[in-house]
PDB file of C-alpha atoms in Angstrom:
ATOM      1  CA  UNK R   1      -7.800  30.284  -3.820  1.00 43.00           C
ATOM      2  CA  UNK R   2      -6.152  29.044  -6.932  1.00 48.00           C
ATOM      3  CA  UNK R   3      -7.045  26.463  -9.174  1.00 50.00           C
ATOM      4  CA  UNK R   4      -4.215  23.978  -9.449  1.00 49.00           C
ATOM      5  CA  UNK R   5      -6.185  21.957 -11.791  1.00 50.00           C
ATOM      6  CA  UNK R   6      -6.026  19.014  -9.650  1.00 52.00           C
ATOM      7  CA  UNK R   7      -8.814  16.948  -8.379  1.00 51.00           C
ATOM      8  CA  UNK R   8      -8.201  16.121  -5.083  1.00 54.00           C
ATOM      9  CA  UNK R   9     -11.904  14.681  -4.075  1.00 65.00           C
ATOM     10  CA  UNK R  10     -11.382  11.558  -7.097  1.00 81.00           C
ATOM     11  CA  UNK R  11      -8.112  10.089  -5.065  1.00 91.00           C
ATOM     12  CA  UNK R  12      -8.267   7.898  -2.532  1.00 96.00           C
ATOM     13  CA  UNK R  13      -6.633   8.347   1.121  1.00 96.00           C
ATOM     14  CA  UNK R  14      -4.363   6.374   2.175  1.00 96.00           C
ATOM     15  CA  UNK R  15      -4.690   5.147   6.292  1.00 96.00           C
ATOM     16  CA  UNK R  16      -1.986   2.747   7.746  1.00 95.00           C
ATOM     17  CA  UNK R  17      -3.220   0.175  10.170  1.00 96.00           C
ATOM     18  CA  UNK R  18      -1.645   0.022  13.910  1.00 97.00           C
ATOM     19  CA  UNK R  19      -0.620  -3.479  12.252  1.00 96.00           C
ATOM     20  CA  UNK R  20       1.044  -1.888   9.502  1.00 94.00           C
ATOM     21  CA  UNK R  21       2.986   0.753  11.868  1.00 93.00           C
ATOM     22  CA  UNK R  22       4.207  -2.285  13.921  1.00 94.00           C
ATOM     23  CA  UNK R  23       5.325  -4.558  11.200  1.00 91.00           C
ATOM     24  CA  UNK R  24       7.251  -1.408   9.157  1.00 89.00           C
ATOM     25  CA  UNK R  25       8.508  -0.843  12.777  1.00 89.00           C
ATOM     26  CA  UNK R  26       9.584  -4.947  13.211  1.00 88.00           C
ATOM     27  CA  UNK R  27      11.274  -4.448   9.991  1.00 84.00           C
ATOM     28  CA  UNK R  28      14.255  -2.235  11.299  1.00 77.00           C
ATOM     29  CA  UNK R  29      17.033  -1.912   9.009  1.00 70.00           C
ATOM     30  CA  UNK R  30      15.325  -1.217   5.500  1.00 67.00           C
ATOM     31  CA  UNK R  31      15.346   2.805   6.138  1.00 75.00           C
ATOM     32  CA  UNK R  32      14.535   3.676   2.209  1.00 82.00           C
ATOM     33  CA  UNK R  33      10.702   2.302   3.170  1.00 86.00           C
ATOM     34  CA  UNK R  34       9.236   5.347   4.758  1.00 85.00           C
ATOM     35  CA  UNK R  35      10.673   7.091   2.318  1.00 88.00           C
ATOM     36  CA  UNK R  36       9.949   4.888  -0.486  1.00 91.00           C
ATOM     37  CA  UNK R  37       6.539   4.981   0.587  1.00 92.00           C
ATOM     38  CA  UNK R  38       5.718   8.545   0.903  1.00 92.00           C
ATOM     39  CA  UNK R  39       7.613   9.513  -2.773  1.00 93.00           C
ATOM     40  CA  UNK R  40       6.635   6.763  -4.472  1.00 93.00           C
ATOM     41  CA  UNK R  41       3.674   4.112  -3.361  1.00 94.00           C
ATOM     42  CA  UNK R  42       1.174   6.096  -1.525  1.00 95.00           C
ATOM     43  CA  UNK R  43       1.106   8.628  -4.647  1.00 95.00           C
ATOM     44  CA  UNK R  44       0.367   5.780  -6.808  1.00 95.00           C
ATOM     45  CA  UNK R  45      -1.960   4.265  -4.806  1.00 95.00           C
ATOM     46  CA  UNK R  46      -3.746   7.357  -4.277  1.00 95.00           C
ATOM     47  CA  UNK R  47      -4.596   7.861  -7.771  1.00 93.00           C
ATOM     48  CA  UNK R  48      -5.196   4.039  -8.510  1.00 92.00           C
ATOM     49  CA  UNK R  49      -4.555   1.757  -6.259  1.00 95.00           C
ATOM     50  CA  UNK R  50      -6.254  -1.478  -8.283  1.00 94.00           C
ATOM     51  CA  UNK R  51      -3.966  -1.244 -11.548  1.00 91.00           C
ATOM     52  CA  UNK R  52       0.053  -1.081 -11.844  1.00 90.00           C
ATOM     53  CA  UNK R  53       3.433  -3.117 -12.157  1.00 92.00           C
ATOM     54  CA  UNK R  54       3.582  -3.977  -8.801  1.00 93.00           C
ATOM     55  CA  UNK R  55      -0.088  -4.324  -7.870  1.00 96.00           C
ATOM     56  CA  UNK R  56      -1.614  -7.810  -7.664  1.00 95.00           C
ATOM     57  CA  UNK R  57      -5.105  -8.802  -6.652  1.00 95.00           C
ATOM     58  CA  UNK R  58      -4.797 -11.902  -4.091  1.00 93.00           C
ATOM     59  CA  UNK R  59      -7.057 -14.719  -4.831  1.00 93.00           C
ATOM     60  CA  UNK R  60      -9.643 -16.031  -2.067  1.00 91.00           C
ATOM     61  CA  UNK R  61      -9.599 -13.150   0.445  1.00 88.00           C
ATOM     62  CA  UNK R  62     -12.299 -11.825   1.934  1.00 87.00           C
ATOM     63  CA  UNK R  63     -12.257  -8.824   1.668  1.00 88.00           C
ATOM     64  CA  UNK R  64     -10.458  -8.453  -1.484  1.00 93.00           C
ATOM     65  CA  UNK R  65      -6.762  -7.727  -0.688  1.00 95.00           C
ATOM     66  CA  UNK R  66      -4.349  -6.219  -2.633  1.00 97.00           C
ATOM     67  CA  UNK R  67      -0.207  -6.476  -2.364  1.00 95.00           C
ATOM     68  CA  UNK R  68       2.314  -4.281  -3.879  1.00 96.00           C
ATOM     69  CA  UNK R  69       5.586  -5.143  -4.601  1.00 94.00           C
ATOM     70  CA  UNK R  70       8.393  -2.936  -3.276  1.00 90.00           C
ATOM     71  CA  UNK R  71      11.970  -4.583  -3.330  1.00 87.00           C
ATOM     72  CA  UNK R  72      11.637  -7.537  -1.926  1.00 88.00           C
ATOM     73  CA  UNK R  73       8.884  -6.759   0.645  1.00 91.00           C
ATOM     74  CA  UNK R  74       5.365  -6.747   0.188  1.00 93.00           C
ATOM     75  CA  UNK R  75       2.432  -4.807   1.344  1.00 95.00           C
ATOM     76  CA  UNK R  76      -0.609  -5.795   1.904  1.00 95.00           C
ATOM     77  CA  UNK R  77      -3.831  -3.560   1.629  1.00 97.00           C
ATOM     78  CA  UNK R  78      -7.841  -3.726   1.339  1.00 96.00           C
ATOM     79  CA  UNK R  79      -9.462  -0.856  -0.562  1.00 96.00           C
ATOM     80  CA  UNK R  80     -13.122   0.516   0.474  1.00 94.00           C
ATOM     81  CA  UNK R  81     -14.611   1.765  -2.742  1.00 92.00           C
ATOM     82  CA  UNK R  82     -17.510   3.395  -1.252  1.00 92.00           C
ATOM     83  CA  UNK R  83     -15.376   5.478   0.829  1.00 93.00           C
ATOM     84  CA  UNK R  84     -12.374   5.784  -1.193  1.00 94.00           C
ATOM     85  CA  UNK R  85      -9.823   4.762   1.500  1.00 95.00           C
ATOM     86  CA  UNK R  86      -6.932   2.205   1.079  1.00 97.00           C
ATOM     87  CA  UNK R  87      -6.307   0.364   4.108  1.00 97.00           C
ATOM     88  CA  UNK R  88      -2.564  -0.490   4.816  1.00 97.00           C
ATOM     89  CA  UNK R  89      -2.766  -4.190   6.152  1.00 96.00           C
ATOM     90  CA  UNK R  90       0.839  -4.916   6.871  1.00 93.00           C
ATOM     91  CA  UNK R  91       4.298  -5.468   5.263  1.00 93.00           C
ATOM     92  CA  UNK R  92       6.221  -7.936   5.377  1.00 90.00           C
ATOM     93  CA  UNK R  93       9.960  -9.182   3.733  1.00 88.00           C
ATOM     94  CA  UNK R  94       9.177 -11.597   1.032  1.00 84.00           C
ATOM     95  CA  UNK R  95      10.473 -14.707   2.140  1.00 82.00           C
ATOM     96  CA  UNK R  96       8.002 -14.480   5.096  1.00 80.00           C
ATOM     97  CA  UNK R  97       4.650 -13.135   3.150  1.00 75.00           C
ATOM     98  CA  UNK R  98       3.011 -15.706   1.961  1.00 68.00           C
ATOM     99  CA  UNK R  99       3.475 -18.195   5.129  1.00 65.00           C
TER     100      UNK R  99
END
């Protein structure tokens, strides 16, 4: 087998809650998310999913959450260190988030 150079046990895996499916599902019309999320935010979150332009820490959850910035939607996520997973919480459209 080839070496492609590439670490693959260092990034994290990315698992999207039944909550997650239902909300991107309760969403409807916004069709560049799945795609938007496979090219672009799951890659990034894979590799680091604590540090970017779009990544904020929230303050007073427990666990720590984590929401990424996409557009005007959000997406919420928890991240277990130990067994380097990042848990897709939910999305939601902005104006609704942080109700």
């Amino acid at each position: 087998m080839p070496n492609t150079g590439v670490d693959h046990s260092s990034e994290f895996r990315v698992f999207e809650t039944a909550e997650f499916k239902k909300a991107l599902v309760r969403l409807g019309p916004p069709r560049f998310l799945p795609k938007k999320l496979e090219r672009y935010i799951y890659p990034q979150l894979r590799q680091g999913p604590y540090f970017g332009p779009n990544i904020r820490k929230l303050q007073g959850y427990t666990p720590p959450t984590w929401r990424y910035r996409t557009g005007s939607y959000r997406i919420f996520y928890s991240v277990d260190e130990d067994e380097m997973i990042v848990s897709m919480l939910t999305i939601d459209d902005r104006k609704d988030a942080y109700r």
